[in-house]
Short mmCIF file of C-alpha atoms in Angstrom, two decimals:
data_model
loop_
_atom_site.label_atom_id
_atom_site.label_comp_id
_atom_site.label_asym_id
_atom_site.label_seq_id
_atom_site.Cartn_x
_atom_site.Cartn_y
_atom_site.Cartn_z
CA MET A 1 227.79 -41.01 327.25
CA LEU A 2 228.35 -41.84 323.71
CA SER A 3 228.19 -38.54 322.92
CA ALA A 4 230.96 -38.04 325.46
CA PHE A 5 232.85 -40.39 323.80
CA ARG A 6 232.54 -39.02 320.16
CA THR A 7 233.29 -35.69 321.19
CA ALA A 8 236.72 -36.47 323.64
CA ARG A 9 238.61 -36.06 320.20
CA ARG A 10 238.77 -33.08 317.84
CA ASP A 11 239.14 -33.33 314.00
CA PHE A 12 241.46 -31.61 312.39
CA SER A 13 239.30 -30.01 310.12
CA SER A 14 237.48 -28.04 312.89
CA LEU A 15 240.51 -26.43 314.30
CA SER A 16 241.12 -23.06 314.69
CA GLU A 17 244.37 -21.22 313.39
CA ARG A 18 245.24 -20.44 317.08
CA GLU A 19 244.47 -23.96 317.55
CA ILE A 20 247.18 -25.69 314.66
CA LEU A 21 249.53 -23.06 315.67
CA ALA A 22 249.61 -24.86 319.17
CA LEU A 23 249.59 -28.34 317.63
CA THR A 24 252.68 -27.74 315.95
CA ILE A 25 254.39 -26.35 319.03
CA SER A 26 253.53 -29.41 321.00
CA SER A 27 254.28 -31.70 318.06
CA GLU A 28 257.90 -30.16 317.79
CA GLU A 29 258.28 -30.05 321.67
CA GLU A 30 257.81 -34.31 321.41
CA ASP A 31 259.25 -34.63 318.62
CA GLY A 32 262.67 -33.17 319.77
CA ARG A 33 262.09 -35.05 322.98
CA ILE A 34 262.00 -38.48 321.09
CA TYR A 35 265.29 -37.30 319.09
CA ALA A 36 267.37 -36.72 322.90
CA ALA A 37 265.91 -39.96 323.97
CA TYR A 38 267.04 -41.68 320.87
CA ALA A 39 270.35 -40.08 321.59
CA GLU A 40 270.77 -40.72 325.43
CA ARG A 41 270.19 -44.19 324.74
CA LEU A 42 272.02 -44.51 322.12
CA ARG A 43 275.29 -42.74 323.32
CA GLU A 44 277.07 -45.91 325.38
CA ASP A 45 277.33 -48.30 322.13
CA TYR A 46 276.78 -46.01 319.32
CA PRO A 47 278.44 -42.82 320.46
CA ALA A 48 278.56 -41.64 316.69
CA SER A 49 274.91 -41.90 316.05
CA ALA A 50 273.74 -40.62 319.22
CA ALA A 51 275.62 -37.09 318.44
CA ILE A 52 273.55 -37.58 314.83
CA PHE A 53 269.95 -37.23 316.94
CA ASP A 54 271.77 -34.28 319.14
CA GLY A 55 271.77 -32.64 316.24
CA MET A 56 268.26 -33.38 315.05
CA ALA A 57 266.80 -32.52 318.33
CA ALA A 58 268.97 -29.25 318.29
CA GLU A 59 266.77 -28.23 315.38
CA GLU A 60 263.72 -29.35 316.46
CA ASP A 61 264.18 -27.09 319.57
CA GLY A 62 264.98 -24.29 316.70
CA HIS A 63 261.40 -24.88 315.26
CA ARG A 64 259.94 -24.89 318.30
CA ARG A 65 261.43 -21.51 319.36
CA LEU A 66 260.23 -20.29 316.00
CA LEU A 67 256.68 -21.42 316.36
CA ILE A 68 256.56 -20.21 319.74
CA ASP A 69 257.40 -16.37 319.09
CA ARG A 70 255.25 -16.32 315.79
CA TYR A 71 252.05 -17.56 317.97
CA ALA A 72 252.58 -15.30 321.01
CA ALA A 73 253.16 -12.50 318.29
CA ARG A 74 249.56 -13.52 316.93
CA PHE A 75 248.03 -14.57 319.85
CA GLY A 76 249.81 -13.45 323.16
CA PRO A 77 251.40 -15.72 325.24
CA SER A 78 248.70 -18.34 326.68
CA ILE A 79 249.47 -21.42 324.32
CA VAL A 80 246.13 -23.85 323.79
CA PRO A 81 247.32 -26.82 325.45
CA ILE A 82 246.49 -29.33 322.43
CA ARG A 83 248.63 -32.48 321.39
CA ARG A 84 248.61 -34.89 318.88
CA GLU A 85 246.46 -37.17 320.95
CA HIS A 86 243.56 -34.92 321.24
CA VAL A 87 243.21 -34.77 317.59
CA ARG A 88 241.02 -37.79 315.73
CA GLY A 89 242.82 -39.07 312.94
CA PHE A 90 246.38 -37.67 313.56
CA TYR A 91 249.39 -39.34 313.15
CA THR A 92 251.03 -41.00 316.62
CA ARG A 93 254.58 -41.97 317.32
CA LYS A 94 255.15 -45.39 318.29
CA PRO A 95 257.30 -45.69 321.69
CA VAL A 96 260.68 -47.39 319.63
CA TRP A 97 262.22 -45.42 322.51
CA LEU A 98 260.81 -47.13 325.38
CA MET A 99 262.30 -50.01 324.12
CA ALA A 100 264.79 -51.72 326.73
CA GLU A 101 266.89 -52.52 323.83
CA LEU A 102 266.78 -50.05 321.21
CA ASP A 103 268.09 -51.14 317.38
CA LEU A 104 270.27 -49.00 315.45
CA GLU A 105 268.24 -49.72 312.10
CA THR A 106 264.53 -49.50 313.73
CA VAL A 107 265.51 -45.96 315.13
CA ARG A 108 266.77 -44.44 312.12
CA ASN A 109 263.95 -46.00 309.86
CA GLN A 110 261.56 -44.39 313.03
CA ALA A 111 263.20 -41.07 312.20
CA ARG A 112 262.19 -40.97 308.87
CA GLU A 113 258.87 -41.78 309.25
CA MET A 114 258.47 -38.75 311.88
CA GLU A 115 260.23 -36.70 309.24
CA GLN A 116 257.81 -37.80 306.46
CA ASP A 117 254.36 -37.76 309.16
CA ALA A 118 256.04 -33.68 309.95
CA ALA A 119 256.17 -32.82 306.62
CA ARG A 120 252.46 -34.03 305.67
CA PHE A 121 251.13 -32.36 308.76
CA TYR A 122 252.58 -28.95 307.93
CA ALA A 123 251.67 -29.06 304.32
CA GLU A 124 247.75 -30.07 305.55
CA ALA A 125 248.42 -26.55 308.34
CA ILE A 126 249.34 -24.46 305.86
CA ARG A 127 246.08 -25.05 303.34
CA ARG A 128 244.06 -24.40 306.60
CA THR A 129 246.07 -21.03 307.62
CA LYS A 130 245.61 -17.74 306.20
CA ASP A 131 247.64 -15.82 307.79
CA ALA A 132 250.80 -14.86 305.62
CA ASP A 133 253.59 -14.64 308.19
CA THR A 134 252.51 -17.87 309.70
CA ARG A 135 251.94 -19.61 305.97
CA LYS A 136 255.46 -18.50 305.08
CA LEU A 137 256.67 -20.35 308.40
CA LEU A 138 255.18 -23.36 308.22
CA GLY A 139 255.89 -23.64 304.54
CA ASP A 140 259.52 -23.15 305.80
CA LEU A 141 259.79 -25.68 308.63
CA GLU A 142 257.48 -28.10 305.96
CA ARG A 143 260.55 -27.97 303.42
CA ALA A 144 262.93 -28.56 306.45
CA GLU A 145 261.30 -31.48 307.46
CA ARG A 146 261.40 -32.85 303.86
CA GLY A 147 265.06 -32.00 303.65
CA HIS A 148 265.81 -33.98 307.09
CA GLU A 149 267.37 -36.95 305.25
CA GLN A 150 269.68 -34.64 303.57
CA LYS A 151 270.01 -33.21 307.21
CA ALA A 152 271.02 -36.47 308.63
CA GLU A 153 273.19 -37.39 305.59
CA THR A 154 274.96 -34.01 306.77
CA LEU A 155 275.34 -34.65 310.39
CA GLU A 156 276.16 -38.49 309.56
CA GLU A 157 279.13 -36.75 307.34
CA ALA A 158 279.95 -34.66 310.29
CA HIS A 159 279.68 -37.46 313.18
CA LEU A 160 280.04 -41.06 310.98
CA ASP A 161 283.87 -41.56 309.52
CA THR A 162 284.95 -44.58 308.68
CA ALA A 163 286.15 -45.36 312.00
CA SER A 164 283.04 -44.57 313.79
CA ARG A 165 281.00 -46.58 310.81
CA ASP A 166 283.23 -49.41 311.85
CA SER A 167 283.01 -49.40 315.28
CA GLU A 168 279.26 -49.07 315.08
CA LYS A 169 278.94 -52.37 312.89
CA THR A 170 280.80 -54.22 314.70
CA THR A 171 278.96 -53.15 318.28
CA ALA A 172 275.48 -54.08 316.25
CA HIS A 173 277.29 -57.59 315.36
CA ARG A 174 278.19 -57.83 319.06
CA ASN A 175 274.80 -57.01 320.27
CA PHE A 176 272.74 -59.45 317.93
CA VAL A 177 275.28 -61.99 318.53
CA LEU A 178 274.53 -61.83 322.72
CA THR A 179 270.80 -61.67 322.95
CA TYR A 180 269.98 -63.92 319.63
CA ILE A 181 272.40 -66.30 318.36
CA GLN A 182 274.63 -67.11 321.70
CA PRO A 183 271.39 -68.30 323.77
CA GLY A 184 269.53 -69.36 320.08
CA LEU A 185 272.75 -71.73 319.47
CA ALA A 186 272.78 -72.85 323.14
CA GLY A 187 269.40 -73.76 322.69
CA LEU A 188 269.41 -75.49 319.65
CA MET A 189 272.41 -77.93 321.01
CA ASP A 190 270.28 -78.77 324.16
CA GLY A 191 266.92 -79.58 322.36
CA SER A 192 269.24 -81.18 319.72
CA VAL A 193 270.83 -83.07 321.57
CA SER A 194 268.99 -83.40 325.22
CA THR A 195 266.63 -84.82 323.55
CA LEU A 196 267.90 -87.68 321.17
CA ALA A 197 268.57 -89.91 323.89
CA PRO A 198 264.81 -90.30 325.33
CA ILE A 199 263.62 -90.42 321.54
CA PHE A 200 265.39 -92.97 320.47
CA ALA A 201 265.63 -95.12 323.53
CA ALA A 202 261.34 -94.62 323.38
CA ALA A 203 261.51 -95.63 319.73
CA PHE A 204 263.30 -98.77 320.29
CA ALA A 205 261.88 -99.49 323.39
CA THR A 206 257.86 -99.43 322.30
CA GLY A 207 258.36 -99.46 318.15
CA ASP A 208 255.29 -97.16 318.67
CA THR A 209 255.65 -93.98 316.22
CA TRP A 210 252.58 -92.36 317.96
CA SER A 211 254.54 -93.19 321.47
CA THR A 212 257.75 -92.09 319.99
CA PHE A 213 256.36 -88.94 319.06
CA LEU A 214 254.35 -87.89 321.76
CA ILE A 215 257.41 -88.52 324.16
CA GLY A 216 259.90 -86.14 321.74
CA LEU A 217 256.58 -83.64 321.86
CA ALA A 218 256.69 -83.15 325.93
CA ALA A 219 260.28 -83.71 326.19
CA SER A 220 261.25 -80.80 323.63
CA VAL A 221 258.27 -78.13 324.44
CA GLY A 222 259.15 -78.89 328.42
CA ALA A 223 262.63 -78.86 327.26
CA GLY A 224 262.13 -74.85 325.50
CA ILE A 225 260.13 -73.82 328.32
CA SER A 226 263.39 -74.80 330.94
CA MET A 227 265.83 -73.05 328.91
CA GLY A 228 263.56 -70.11 328.20
CA PHE A 229 262.86 -69.20 331.65
CA THR A 230 266.62 -70.53 332.90
CA GLU A 231 268.08 -67.77 330.02
CA ALA A 232 266.08 -64.88 330.93
CA ALA A 233 266.28 -65.53 334.46
CA SER A 234 270.19 -65.81 334.97
CA ASP A 235 271.22 -62.37 333.56
CA ASP A 236 269.33 -59.31 333.11
CA GLY A 237 271.87 -58.23 330.60
CA ARG A 238 272.73 -55.03 332.55
CA LEU A 239 275.74 -55.65 333.28
CA THR A 240 276.95 -58.14 330.75
CA GLY A 241 275.51 -56.24 327.95
CA ARG A 242 274.06 -59.73 326.49
CA GLY A 243 271.00 -57.67 325.73
CA SER A 244 267.16 -58.57 327.11
CA PRO A 245 266.59 -61.22 329.30
CA MET A 246 263.09 -61.48 327.28
CA LYS A 247 264.78 -61.18 323.79
CA ARG A 248 267.45 -64.16 325.14
CA GLY A 249 264.79 -65.86 326.82
CA PHE A 250 262.62 -66.57 323.41
CA ALA A 251 265.89 -67.05 321.51
CA SER A 252 266.96 -70.10 323.86
CA GLY A 253 263.39 -71.32 324.32
CA ILE A 254 262.05 -71.36 320.66
CA MET A 255 265.52 -73.02 319.44
CA THR A 256 265.51 -76.03 322.70
CA ALA A 257 261.89 -76.84 321.37
CA VAL A 258 262.91 -76.71 317.72
CA GLY A 259 265.98 -78.77 318.17
CA GLY A 260 264.13 -81.33 319.39
CA LEU A 261 261.07 -81.22 317.33
CA GLY A 262 263.29 -81.86 314.48
CA HIS A 263 264.17 -85.52 315.14
CA ALA A 264 260.88 -86.14 316.64
CA LEU A 265 258.29 -84.93 313.51
CA PRO A 266 259.06 -87.93 311.35
CA TYR A 267 257.58 -90.28 313.86
CA LEU A 268 254.05 -88.80 312.67
CA ILE A 269 255.23 -91.22 310.03
CA PRO A 270 253.07 -94.71 310.79
CA HIS A 271 256.04 -96.69 309.72
CA PHE A 272 258.66 -97.31 312.29
CA TRP A 273 261.98 -97.85 310.17
CA THR A 274 261.20 -94.89 307.38
CA ALA A 275 260.22 -92.84 310.53
CA THR A 276 263.84 -93.55 312.63
CA THR A 277 265.14 -93.07 309.23
CA ILE A 278 264.58 -90.01 308.73
CA ALA A 279 264.62 -89.13 311.96
CA MET A 280 268.70 -89.88 311.77
CA ALA A 281 268.71 -87.68 308.49
CA VAL A 282 267.62 -84.87 310.52
CA VAL A 283 269.78 -85.36 313.83
CA VAL A 284 272.89 -85.43 311.32
CA VAL A 285 271.59 -82.17 309.26
CA GLU A 286 270.81 -80.67 313.19
CA LEU A 287 274.15 -81.55 313.96
CA TRP A 288 275.93 -79.88 311.09
CA THR A 289 274.27 -76.85 311.26
CA ILE A 290 275.24 -76.20 315.02
CA ALA A 291 278.85 -76.63 313.93
CA TRP A 292 278.32 -73.76 310.98
CA ILE A 293 276.53 -71.63 313.46
CA GLN A 294 278.67 -71.96 315.94
CA LYS A 295 281.71 -71.19 313.11
CA ARG A 296 280.17 -68.68 311.49
CA PHE A 297 279.23 -66.66 314.43
CA MET A 298 281.33 -67.41 317.47
CA ASP A 299 284.40 -68.19 315.15
CA THR A 300 284.80 -71.82 316.12
CA PRO A 301 287.46 -73.30 314.22
CA PHE A 302 284.51 -75.33 311.98
CA TRP A 303 286.49 -78.67 312.59
CA ARG A 304 286.83 -78.24 316.49
CA ALA A 305 283.09 -77.82 316.48
CA VAL A 306 282.58 -80.35 314.48
CA MET A 307 284.16 -82.92 316.66
CA GLN A 308 282.73 -81.43 319.74
CA VAL A 309 278.66 -81.44 318.39
CA VAL A 310 278.96 -84.16 316.51
CA LEU A 311 280.94 -86.90 319.12
CA GLY A 312 278.87 -85.95 321.55
CA GLY A 313 275.53 -86.07 319.75
CA SER A 314 276.49 -89.44 318.62
CA LEU A 315 277.32 -90.25 321.91
CA VAL A 316 274.02 -89.43 323.77
CA PHE A 317 272.63 -91.04 320.64
CA ALA A 318 274.26 -94.26 321.34
CA ALA A 319 273.32 -94.14 324.77
CA GLY A 320 269.46 -93.68 323.35
CA ILE A 321 269.59 -96.60 321.02
CA ILE A 322 270.90 -99.11 324.09
CA ILE A 323 268.83 -98.21 326.40
CA GLY A 324 265.57 -98.37 324.23
CA ASN A 325 267.23 -101.85 323.15
CA ALA A 326 267.93 -102.77 326.85
#
């Protein structure tokens, strides 16, 4: 059984020239499909970048055809069915193309890694190949892979004019705001404001900092879980374009908990008035931070945001104190 496990994958050093050439063919085929997948997934939001990956997929397909012609000339029409996962220690591709939402910069970074991996593979394959024509072809492909960055820049110049770049930046910013900022801000507002009343009511009703902390912790974590599930279940993002519900749920839930914990944590201090003073100062910082985020990312006039957040927070804060002293 252990012997079968050890031989499930081959060492690269044990591959014959026929198997190495077959491996290059399957690798080029997979890279071409990945670039095509990137293009298809990016086409709606980033059409200019999609055109770049279309061009890169076409180039990989050209490499594949050259390799198949060389393989057929040396070994006949039957290609050995060997792929990357069959070779021990061989590079693998991160399945970024399977992500629900593709981040443009992540895609571009992986494309660079793919080119570097392929170039290193061709360099190693050349050292293990004796046939002159095959070595020449592999050397040409190695240089092509190393020059892909320049090729990508050429394609960007062809497809990404100033208007296209500005449009894609705007789309990326919009997606970031809809997926992370908007749900995160809603969570921060809910966590900061809705927990004010129970935390300060408990503080003034009991005068016990530890009990107040536990109540604040429970209220914050509970609100975070509730907001996270609510955000994730409210919209799958397909029609609204608001992005992955999982990402939005985490953003909303985490920021809700953070908003509540900000003024609950000071009650770990055993002295009541010291803890309460610090908690009040934290509330002020939280409310002004929310107003700044609204101004920075949501284009809300700053003083309107201040009036909305600070006034609402002050009312909830006052209600907590009044109830706690009743």
